[in-house]
Coordinates of N, CA and C in Angstrom, one line a residue:
X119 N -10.3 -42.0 63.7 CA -10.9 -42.6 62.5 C -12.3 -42.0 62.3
X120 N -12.7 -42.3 63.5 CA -14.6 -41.0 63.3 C -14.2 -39.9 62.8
X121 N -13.3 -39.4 63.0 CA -13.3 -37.1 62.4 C -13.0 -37.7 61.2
X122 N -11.8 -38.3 60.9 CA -11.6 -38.6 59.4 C -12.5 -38.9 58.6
X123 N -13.3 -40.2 58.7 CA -14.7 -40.4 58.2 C -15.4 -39.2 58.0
X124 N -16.1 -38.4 59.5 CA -16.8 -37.4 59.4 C -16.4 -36.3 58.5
X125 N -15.0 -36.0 58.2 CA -14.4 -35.1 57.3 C -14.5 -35.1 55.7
X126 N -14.6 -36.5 55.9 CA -14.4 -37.4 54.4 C -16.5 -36.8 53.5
X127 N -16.9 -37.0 54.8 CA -18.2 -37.1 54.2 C -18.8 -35.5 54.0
X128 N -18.4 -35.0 54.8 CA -18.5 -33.4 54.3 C -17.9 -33.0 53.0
X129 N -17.0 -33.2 53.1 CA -15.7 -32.9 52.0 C -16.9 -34.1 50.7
X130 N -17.2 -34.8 50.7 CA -18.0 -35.2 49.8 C -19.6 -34.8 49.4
X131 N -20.2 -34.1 50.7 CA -21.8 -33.3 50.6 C -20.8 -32.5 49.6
X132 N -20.0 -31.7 50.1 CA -19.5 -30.4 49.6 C -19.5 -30.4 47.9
X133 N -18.7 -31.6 47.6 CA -18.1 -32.2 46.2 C -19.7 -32.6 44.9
X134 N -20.1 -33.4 46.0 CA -21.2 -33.9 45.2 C -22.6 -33.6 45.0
X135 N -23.2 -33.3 46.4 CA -24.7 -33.1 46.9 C -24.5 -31.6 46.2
X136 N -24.0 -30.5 46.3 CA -24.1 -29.2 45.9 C -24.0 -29.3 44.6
X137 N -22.5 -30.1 44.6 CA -22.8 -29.6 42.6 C -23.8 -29.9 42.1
X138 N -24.4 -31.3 42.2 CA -25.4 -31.8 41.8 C -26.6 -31.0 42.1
X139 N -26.8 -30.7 42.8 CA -28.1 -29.7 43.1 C -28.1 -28.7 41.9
X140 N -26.9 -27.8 41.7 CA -26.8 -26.7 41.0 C -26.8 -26.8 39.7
X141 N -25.9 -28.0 39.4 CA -25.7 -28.6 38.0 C -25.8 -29.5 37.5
X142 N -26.8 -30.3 37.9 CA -27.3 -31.5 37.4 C -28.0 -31.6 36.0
X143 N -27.7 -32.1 35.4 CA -28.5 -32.8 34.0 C -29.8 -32.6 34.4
X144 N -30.3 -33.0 35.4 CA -32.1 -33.4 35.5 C -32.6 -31.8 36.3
X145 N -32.1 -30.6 36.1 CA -32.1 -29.2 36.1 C -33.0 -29.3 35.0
X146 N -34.4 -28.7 35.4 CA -34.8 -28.2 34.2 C -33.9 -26.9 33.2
X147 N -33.7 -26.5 33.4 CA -32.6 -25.4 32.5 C -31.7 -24.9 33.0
X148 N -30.7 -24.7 32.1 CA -29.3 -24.2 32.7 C -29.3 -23.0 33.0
X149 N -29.1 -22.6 34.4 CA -29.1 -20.9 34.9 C -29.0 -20.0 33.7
X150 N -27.7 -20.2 33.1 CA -27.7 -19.0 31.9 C -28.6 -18.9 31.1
X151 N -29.3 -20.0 30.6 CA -30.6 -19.6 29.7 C -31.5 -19.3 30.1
X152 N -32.2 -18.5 31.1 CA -32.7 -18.1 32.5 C -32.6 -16.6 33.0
X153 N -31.1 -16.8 33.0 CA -30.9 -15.4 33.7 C -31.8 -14.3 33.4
X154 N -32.1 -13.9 31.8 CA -32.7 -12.7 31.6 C -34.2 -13.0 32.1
X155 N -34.8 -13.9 32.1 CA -36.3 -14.3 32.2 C -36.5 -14.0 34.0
X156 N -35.2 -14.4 34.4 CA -35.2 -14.2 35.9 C -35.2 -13.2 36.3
X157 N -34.4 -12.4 35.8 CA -34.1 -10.7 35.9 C -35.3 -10.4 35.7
X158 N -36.2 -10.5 34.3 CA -37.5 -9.7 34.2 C -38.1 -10.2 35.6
X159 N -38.5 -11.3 36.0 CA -39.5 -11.9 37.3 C -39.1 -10.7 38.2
X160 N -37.7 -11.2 38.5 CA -37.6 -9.9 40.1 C -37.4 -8.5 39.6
X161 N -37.4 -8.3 38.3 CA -37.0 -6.7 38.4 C -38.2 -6.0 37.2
X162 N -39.5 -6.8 37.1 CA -40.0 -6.5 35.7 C -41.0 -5.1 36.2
X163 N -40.7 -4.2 37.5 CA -41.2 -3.3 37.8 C -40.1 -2.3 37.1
X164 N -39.2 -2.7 36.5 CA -38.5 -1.3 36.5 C -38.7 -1.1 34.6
X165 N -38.9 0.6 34.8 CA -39.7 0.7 33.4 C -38.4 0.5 32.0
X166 N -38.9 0.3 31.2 CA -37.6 -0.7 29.9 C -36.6 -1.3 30.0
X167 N -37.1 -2.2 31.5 CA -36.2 -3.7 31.7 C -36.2 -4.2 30.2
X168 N -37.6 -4.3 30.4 CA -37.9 -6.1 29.1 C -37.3 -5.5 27.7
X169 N -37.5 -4.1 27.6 CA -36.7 -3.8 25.9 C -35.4 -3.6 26.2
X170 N -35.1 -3.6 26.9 CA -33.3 -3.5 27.3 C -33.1 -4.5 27.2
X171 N -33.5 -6.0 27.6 CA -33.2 -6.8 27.5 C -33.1 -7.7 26.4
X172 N -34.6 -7.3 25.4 CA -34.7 -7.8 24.6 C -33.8 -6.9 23.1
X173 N -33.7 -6.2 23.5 CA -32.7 -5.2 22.5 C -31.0 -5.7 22.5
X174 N -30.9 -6.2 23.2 CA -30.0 -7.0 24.3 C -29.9 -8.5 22.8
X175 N -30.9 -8.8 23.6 CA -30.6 -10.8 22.5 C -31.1 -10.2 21.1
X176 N -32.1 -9.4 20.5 CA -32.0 -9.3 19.1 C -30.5 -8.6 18.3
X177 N -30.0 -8.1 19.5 CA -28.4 -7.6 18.8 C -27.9 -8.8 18.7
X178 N -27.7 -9.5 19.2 CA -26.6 -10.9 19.0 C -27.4 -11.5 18.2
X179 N -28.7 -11.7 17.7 CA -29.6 -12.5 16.9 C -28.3 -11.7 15.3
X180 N -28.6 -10.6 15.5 CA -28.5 -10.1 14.3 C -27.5 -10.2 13.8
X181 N -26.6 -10.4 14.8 CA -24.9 -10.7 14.2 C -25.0 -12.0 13.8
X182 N -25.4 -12.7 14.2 CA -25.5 -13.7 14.3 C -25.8 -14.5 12.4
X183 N -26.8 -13.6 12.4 CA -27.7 -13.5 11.0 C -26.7 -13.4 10.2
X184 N -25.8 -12.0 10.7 CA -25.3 -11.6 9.4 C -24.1 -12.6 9.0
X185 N -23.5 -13.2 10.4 CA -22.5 -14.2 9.9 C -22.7 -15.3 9.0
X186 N -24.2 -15.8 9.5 CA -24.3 -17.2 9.0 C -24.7 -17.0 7.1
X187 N -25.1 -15.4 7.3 CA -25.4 -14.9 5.3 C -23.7 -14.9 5.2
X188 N -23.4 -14.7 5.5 CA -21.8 -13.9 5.0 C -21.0 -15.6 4.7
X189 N -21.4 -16.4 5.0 CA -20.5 -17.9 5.5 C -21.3 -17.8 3.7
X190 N -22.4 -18.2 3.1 CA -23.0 -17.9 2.3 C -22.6 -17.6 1.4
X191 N -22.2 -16.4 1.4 CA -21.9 -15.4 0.3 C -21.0 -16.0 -0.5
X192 N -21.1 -15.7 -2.3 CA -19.9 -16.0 -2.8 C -18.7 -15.6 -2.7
X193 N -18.8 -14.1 -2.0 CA -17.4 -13.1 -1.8 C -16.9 -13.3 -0.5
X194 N -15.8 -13.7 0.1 CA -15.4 -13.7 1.4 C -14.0 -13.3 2.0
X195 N -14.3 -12.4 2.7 CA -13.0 -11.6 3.2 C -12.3 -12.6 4.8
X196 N -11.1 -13.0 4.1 CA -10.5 -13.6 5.8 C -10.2 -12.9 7.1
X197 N -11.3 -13.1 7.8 CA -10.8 -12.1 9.0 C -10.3 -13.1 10.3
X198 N -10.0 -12.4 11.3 CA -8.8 -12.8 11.9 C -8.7 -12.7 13.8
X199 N -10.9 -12.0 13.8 CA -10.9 -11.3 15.3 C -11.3 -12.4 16.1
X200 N -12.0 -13.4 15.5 CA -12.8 -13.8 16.0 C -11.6 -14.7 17.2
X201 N -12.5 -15.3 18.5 CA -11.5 -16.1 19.5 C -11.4 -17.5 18.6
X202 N -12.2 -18.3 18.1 CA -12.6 -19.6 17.5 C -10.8 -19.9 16.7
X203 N -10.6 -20.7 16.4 CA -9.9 -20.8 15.4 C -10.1 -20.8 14.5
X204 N -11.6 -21.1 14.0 CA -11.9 -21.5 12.5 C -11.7 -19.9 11.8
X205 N -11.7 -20.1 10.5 CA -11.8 -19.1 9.5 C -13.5 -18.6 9.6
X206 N -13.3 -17.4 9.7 CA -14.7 -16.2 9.8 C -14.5 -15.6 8.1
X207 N -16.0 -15.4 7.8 CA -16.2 -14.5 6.2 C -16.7 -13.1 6.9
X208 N -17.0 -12.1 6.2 CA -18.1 -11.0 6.8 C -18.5 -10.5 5.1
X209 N -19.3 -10.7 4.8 CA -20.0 -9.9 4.0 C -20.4 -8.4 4.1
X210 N -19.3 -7.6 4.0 CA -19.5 -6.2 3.9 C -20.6 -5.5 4.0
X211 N -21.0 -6.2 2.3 CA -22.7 -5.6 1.6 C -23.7 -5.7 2.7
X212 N -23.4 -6.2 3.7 CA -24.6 -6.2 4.3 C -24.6 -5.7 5.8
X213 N -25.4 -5.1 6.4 CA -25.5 -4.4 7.8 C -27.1 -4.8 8.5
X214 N -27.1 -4.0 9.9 CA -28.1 -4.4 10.2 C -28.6 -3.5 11.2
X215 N -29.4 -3.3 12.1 CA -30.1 -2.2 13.3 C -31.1 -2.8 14.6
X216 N -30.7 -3.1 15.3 CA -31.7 -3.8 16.2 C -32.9 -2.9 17.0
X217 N -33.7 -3.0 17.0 CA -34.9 -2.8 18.1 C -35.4 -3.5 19.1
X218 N -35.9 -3.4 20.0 CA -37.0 -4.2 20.8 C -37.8 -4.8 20.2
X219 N -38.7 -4.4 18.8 CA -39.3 -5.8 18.1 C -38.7 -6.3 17.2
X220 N -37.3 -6.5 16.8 CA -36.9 -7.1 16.0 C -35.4 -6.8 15.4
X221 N -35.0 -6.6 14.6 CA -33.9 -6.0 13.6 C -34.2 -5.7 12.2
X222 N -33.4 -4.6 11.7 CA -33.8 -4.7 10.1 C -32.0 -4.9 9.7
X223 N -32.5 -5.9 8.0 CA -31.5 -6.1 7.6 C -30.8 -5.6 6.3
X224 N -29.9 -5.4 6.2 CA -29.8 -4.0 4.5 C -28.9 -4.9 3.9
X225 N -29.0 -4.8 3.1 CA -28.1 -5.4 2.1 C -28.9 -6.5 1.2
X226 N -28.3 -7.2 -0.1 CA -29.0 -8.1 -1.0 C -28.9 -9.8 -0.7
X227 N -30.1 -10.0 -0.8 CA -30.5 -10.9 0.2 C -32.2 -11.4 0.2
X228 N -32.1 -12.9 0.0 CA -33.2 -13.4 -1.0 C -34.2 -13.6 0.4
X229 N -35.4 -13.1 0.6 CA -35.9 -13.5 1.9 C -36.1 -14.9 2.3
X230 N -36.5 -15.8 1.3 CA -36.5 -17.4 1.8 C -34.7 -18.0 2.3
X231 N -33.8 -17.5 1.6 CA -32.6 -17.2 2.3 C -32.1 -16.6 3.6
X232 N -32.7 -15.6 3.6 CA -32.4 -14.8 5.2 C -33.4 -15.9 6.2
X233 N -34.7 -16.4 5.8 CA -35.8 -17.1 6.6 C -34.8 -18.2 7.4
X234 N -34.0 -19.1 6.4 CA -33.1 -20.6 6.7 C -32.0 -19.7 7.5
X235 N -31.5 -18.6 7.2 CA -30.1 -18.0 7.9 C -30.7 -17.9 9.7
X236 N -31.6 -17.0 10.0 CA -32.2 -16.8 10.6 C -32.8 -18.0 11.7
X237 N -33.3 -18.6 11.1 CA -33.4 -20.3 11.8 C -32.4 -20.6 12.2
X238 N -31.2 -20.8 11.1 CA -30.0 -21.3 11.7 C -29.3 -20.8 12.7
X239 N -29.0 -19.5 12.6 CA -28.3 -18.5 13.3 C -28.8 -18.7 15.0
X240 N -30.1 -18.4 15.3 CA -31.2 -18.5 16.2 C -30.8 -19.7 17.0
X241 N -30.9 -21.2 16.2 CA -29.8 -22.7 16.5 C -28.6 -22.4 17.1
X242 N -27.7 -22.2 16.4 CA -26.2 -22.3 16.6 C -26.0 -21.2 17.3
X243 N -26.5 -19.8 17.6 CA -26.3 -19.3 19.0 C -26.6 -19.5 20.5
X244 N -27.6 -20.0 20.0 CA -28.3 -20.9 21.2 C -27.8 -22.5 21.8
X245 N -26.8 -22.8 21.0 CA -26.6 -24.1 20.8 C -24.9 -23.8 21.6
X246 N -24.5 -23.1 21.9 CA -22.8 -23.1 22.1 C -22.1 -22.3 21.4
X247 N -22.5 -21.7 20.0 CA -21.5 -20.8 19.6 C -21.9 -19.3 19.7
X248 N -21.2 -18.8 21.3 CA -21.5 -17.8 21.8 C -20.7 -16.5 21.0
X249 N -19.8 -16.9 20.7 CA -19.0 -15.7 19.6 C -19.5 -15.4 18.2
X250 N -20.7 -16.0 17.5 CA -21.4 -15.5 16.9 C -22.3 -14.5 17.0
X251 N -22.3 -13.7 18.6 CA -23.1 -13.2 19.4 C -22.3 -11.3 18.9
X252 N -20.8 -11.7 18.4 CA -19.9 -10.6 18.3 C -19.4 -10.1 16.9
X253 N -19.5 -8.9 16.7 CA -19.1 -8.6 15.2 C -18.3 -7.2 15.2
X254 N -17.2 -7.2 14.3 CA -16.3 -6.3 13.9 C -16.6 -5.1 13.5
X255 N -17.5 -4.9 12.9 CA -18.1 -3.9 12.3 C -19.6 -3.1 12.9
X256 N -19.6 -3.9 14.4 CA -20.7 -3.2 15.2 C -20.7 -1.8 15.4
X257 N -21.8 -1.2 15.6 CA -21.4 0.3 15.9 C -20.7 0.4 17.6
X258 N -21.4 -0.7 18.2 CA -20.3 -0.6 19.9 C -19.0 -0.7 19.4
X259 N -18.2 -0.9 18.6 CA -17.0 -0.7 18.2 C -16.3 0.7 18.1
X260 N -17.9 1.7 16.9 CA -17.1 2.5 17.2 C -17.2 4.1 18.1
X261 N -18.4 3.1 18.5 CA -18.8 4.5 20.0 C -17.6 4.4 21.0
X262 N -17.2 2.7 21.5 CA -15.9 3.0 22.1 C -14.7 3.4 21.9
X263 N -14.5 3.5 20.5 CA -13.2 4.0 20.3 C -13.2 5.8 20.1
X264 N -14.3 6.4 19.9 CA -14.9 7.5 20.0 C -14.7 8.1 21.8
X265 N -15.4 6.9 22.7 CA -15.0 7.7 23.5 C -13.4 7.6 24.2
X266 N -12.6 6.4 23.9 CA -11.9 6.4 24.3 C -10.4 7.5 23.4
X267 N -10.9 7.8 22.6 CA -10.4 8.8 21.5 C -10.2 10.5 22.3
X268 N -11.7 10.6 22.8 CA -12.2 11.7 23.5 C -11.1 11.9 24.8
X269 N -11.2 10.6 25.6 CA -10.4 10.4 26.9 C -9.4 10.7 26.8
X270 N -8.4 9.8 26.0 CA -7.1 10.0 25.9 C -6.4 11.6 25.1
X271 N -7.6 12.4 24.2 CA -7.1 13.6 24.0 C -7.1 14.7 25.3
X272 N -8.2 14.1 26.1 CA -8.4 15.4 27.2 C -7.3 15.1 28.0
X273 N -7.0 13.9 28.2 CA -5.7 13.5 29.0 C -4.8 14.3 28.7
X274 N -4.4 14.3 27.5 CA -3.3 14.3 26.8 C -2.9 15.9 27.3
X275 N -4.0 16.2 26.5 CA -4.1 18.3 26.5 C -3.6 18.9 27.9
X276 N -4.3 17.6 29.2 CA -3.8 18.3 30.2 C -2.3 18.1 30.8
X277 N -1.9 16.9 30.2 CA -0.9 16.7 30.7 C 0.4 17.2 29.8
X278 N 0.5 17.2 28.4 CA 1.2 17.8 28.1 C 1.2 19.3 27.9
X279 N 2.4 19.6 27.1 CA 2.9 21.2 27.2 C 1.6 22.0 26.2
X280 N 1.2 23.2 26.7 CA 0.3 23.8 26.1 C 0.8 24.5 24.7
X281 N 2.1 24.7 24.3 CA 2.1 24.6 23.1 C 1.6 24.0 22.0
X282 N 1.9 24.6 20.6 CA 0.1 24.0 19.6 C 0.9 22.7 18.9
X283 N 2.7 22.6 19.0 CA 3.3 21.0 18.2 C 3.0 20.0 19.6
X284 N 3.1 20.4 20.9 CA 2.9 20.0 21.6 C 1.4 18.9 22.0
X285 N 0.6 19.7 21.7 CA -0.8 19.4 21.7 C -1.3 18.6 20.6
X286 N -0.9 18.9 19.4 CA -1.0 18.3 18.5 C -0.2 16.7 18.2
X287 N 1.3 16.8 19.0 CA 1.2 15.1 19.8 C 0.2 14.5 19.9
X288 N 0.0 15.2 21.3 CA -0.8 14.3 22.1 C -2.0 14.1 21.7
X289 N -2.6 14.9 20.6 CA -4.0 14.3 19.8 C -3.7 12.9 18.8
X290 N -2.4 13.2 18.0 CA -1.8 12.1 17.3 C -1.7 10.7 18.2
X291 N -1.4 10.8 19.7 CA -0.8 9.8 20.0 C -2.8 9.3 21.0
X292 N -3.0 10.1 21.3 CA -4.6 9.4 21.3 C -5.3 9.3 20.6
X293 N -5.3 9.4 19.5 CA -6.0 8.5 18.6 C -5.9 7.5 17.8
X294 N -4.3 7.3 17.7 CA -3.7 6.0 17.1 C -3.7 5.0 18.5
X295 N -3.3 5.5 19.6 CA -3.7 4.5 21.0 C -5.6 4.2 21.1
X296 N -6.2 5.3 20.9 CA -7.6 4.6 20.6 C -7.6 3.7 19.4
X297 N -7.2 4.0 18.4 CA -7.6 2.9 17.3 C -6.7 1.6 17.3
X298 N -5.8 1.0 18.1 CA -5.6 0.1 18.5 C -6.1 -0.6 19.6
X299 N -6.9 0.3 20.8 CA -7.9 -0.3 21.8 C -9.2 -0.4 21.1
X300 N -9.6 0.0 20.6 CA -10.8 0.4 20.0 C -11.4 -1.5 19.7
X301 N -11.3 -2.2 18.9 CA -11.4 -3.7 18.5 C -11.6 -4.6 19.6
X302 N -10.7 -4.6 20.5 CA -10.8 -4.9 21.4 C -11.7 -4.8 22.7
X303 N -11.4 -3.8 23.0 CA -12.6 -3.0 23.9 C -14.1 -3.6 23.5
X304 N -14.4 -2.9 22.5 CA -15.6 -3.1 21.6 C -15.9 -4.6 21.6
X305 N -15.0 -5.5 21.4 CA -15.5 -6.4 21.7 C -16.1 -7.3 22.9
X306 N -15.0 -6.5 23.9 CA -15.5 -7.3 25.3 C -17.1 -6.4 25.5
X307 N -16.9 -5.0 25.1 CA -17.9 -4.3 25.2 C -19.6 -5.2 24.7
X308 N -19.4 -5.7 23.1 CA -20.5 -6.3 22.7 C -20.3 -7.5 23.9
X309 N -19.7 -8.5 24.3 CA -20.1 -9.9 24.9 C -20.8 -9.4 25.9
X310 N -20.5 -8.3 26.8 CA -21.0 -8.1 28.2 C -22.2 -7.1 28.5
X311 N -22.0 -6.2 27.0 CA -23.2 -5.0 27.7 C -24.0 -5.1 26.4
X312 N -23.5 -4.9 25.4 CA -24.7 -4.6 24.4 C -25.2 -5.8 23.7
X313 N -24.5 -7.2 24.0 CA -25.3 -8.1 23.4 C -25.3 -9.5 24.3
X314 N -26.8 -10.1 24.7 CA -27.5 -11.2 25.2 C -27.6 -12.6 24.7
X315 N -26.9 -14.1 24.6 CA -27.6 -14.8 24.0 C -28.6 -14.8 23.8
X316 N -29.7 -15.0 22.8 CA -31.1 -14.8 22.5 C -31.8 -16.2 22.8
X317 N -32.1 -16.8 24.1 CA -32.8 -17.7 24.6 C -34.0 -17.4 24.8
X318 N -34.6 -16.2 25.0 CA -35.9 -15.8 24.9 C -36.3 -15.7 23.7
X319 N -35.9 -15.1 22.8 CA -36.5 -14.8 20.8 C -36.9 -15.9 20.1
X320 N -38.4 -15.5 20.0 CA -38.5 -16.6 18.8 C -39.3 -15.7 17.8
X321 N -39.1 -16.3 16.3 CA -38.7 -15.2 15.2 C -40.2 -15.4 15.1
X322 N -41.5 -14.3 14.8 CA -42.3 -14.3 14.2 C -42.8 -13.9 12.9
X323 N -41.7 -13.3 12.1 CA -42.2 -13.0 10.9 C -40.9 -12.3 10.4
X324 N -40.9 -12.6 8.8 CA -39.8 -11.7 8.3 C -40.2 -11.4 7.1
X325 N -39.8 -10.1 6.6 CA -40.5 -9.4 5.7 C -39.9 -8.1 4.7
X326 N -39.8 -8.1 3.2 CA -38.9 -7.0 3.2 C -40.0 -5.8 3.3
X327 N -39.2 -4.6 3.7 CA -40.1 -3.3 4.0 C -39.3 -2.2 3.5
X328 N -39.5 -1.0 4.2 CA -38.9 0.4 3.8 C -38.8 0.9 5.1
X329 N -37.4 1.0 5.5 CA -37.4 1.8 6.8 C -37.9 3.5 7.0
X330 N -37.8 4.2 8.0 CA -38.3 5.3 8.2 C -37.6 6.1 7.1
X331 N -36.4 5.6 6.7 CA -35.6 6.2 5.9 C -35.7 6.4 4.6
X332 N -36.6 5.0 4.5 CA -36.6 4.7 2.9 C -35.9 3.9 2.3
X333 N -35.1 3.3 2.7 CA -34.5 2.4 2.3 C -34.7 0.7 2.7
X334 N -34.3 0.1 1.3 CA -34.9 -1.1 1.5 C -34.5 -2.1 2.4
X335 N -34.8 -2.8 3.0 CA -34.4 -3.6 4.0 C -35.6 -4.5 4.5
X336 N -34.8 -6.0 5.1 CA -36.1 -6.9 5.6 C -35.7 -6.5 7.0
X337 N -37.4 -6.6 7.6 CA -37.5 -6.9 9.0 C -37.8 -7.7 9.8
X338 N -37.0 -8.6 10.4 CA -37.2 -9.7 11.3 C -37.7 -9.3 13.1
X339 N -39.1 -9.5 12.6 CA -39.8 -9.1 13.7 C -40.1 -10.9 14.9
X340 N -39.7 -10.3 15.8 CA -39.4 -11.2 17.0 C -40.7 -11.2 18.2
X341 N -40.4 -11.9 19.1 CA -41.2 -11.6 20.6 C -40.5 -12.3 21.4
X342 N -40.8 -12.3 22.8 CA -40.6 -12.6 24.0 C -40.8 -13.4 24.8
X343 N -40.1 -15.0 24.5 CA -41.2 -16.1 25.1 C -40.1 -17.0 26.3
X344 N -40.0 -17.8 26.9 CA -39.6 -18.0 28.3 C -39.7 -19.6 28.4

């Protein structure tokens, strides 16, 4: 009866004292909203940590932006990628470019409108809707299908017959196998490498400008707070 007791009570440290330690309510903050602030503390010697990181959450800020304009919009296209069940819009007309201090946003678009999107967006990613963080039309979409395009032709060339109908397959059949990975890929691609919930960003200013390019666009300039 003592080992059973004694078993009982380990098997209970184990169950209760740990989790609670780790995951308690009365946690000042939940690890995940952390992680990057943590990462800067132990790793902020290594040189464009902080813009990698912050280039990192203003990417998902920005999708984020663009969804909550597009929900908006009078025009809306049914799309079908998203994990959620609900119905997603995307407003075409509009795109976007992230930086380390911010993002610019192209498309038509009333700045005290983008200001409430922006607020919002900033909320509800922060809040649990982490798939706002992901968008169809990202360019990590189409750099991976690019390189997986690349892969599968060099594959291809080596492994099939060096004749030119031959070859010409196997470019046909790696590219149509990329642009079916391609969506995909890209996607797990954005959740994991190129875009951060943005728990550090808070929005300082937004503004319409002229990019290096000349073209018109607002810029939602950000900073770095913890």
């Amino acid at each position: 009866m003592t080992h059973s007791t004694s078993g009982q009570t380990a098997a209970g440290f184990w169950q209760t004292d740990l989790i609670d330690f780790f995951f308690s309510p009365t946690q000042q903050q939940d690890p995940i909203q952390t992680q990057d602030a943590d990462l800067l503390h132990q790793f902020g010697f290594v040189p464009g940590l902080k813009e990698l990181l912050m280039v990192r959450q203003v990417h998902a800020l920005e999708h984020a932006t663009v969804w909550v304009l597009s929900e908006k919009a009078p025009f809306k296209r049914h799309q079908n990628w998203r994990s959620s069940d609900n119905d997603s819009s995307d407003n075409e007309l509009l795109g976007g470019m992230s930086t380390d201090r911010g993002f610019y946003l192209y498309g038509r678009v009333n700045s005290e409108e983008l200001k409430q999107a922006v607020k919002l967006a900033l909320r509800r990613i922060t809040s649990g809707e982490w798939d706002l963080a992901v968008h169809p039309r990202c360019g990590t979409n189409l750099s991976v299908g690019m390189l997986l395009a690349a892969g599968f032709a060099v594959g291809a060339s080596m492994l099939l017959p060096r004749e030119p109908i031959g070859q010409i397959i196997g470019l046909g059949l790696a590219a149509t196998t990329a642009a079916q990975l391609a969506p995909d890929l890209g996607s797990l691609a954005q959740r994991y490498v190129t875009t951060a919930i943005p728990f550090n960003l808070a929005v300082d200013s937004i503004q319409p400008i002229r990019d290096s390019f000349g073209r018109s666009a607002h810029f939602v300039q950000v900073r770095w707070v913890e």
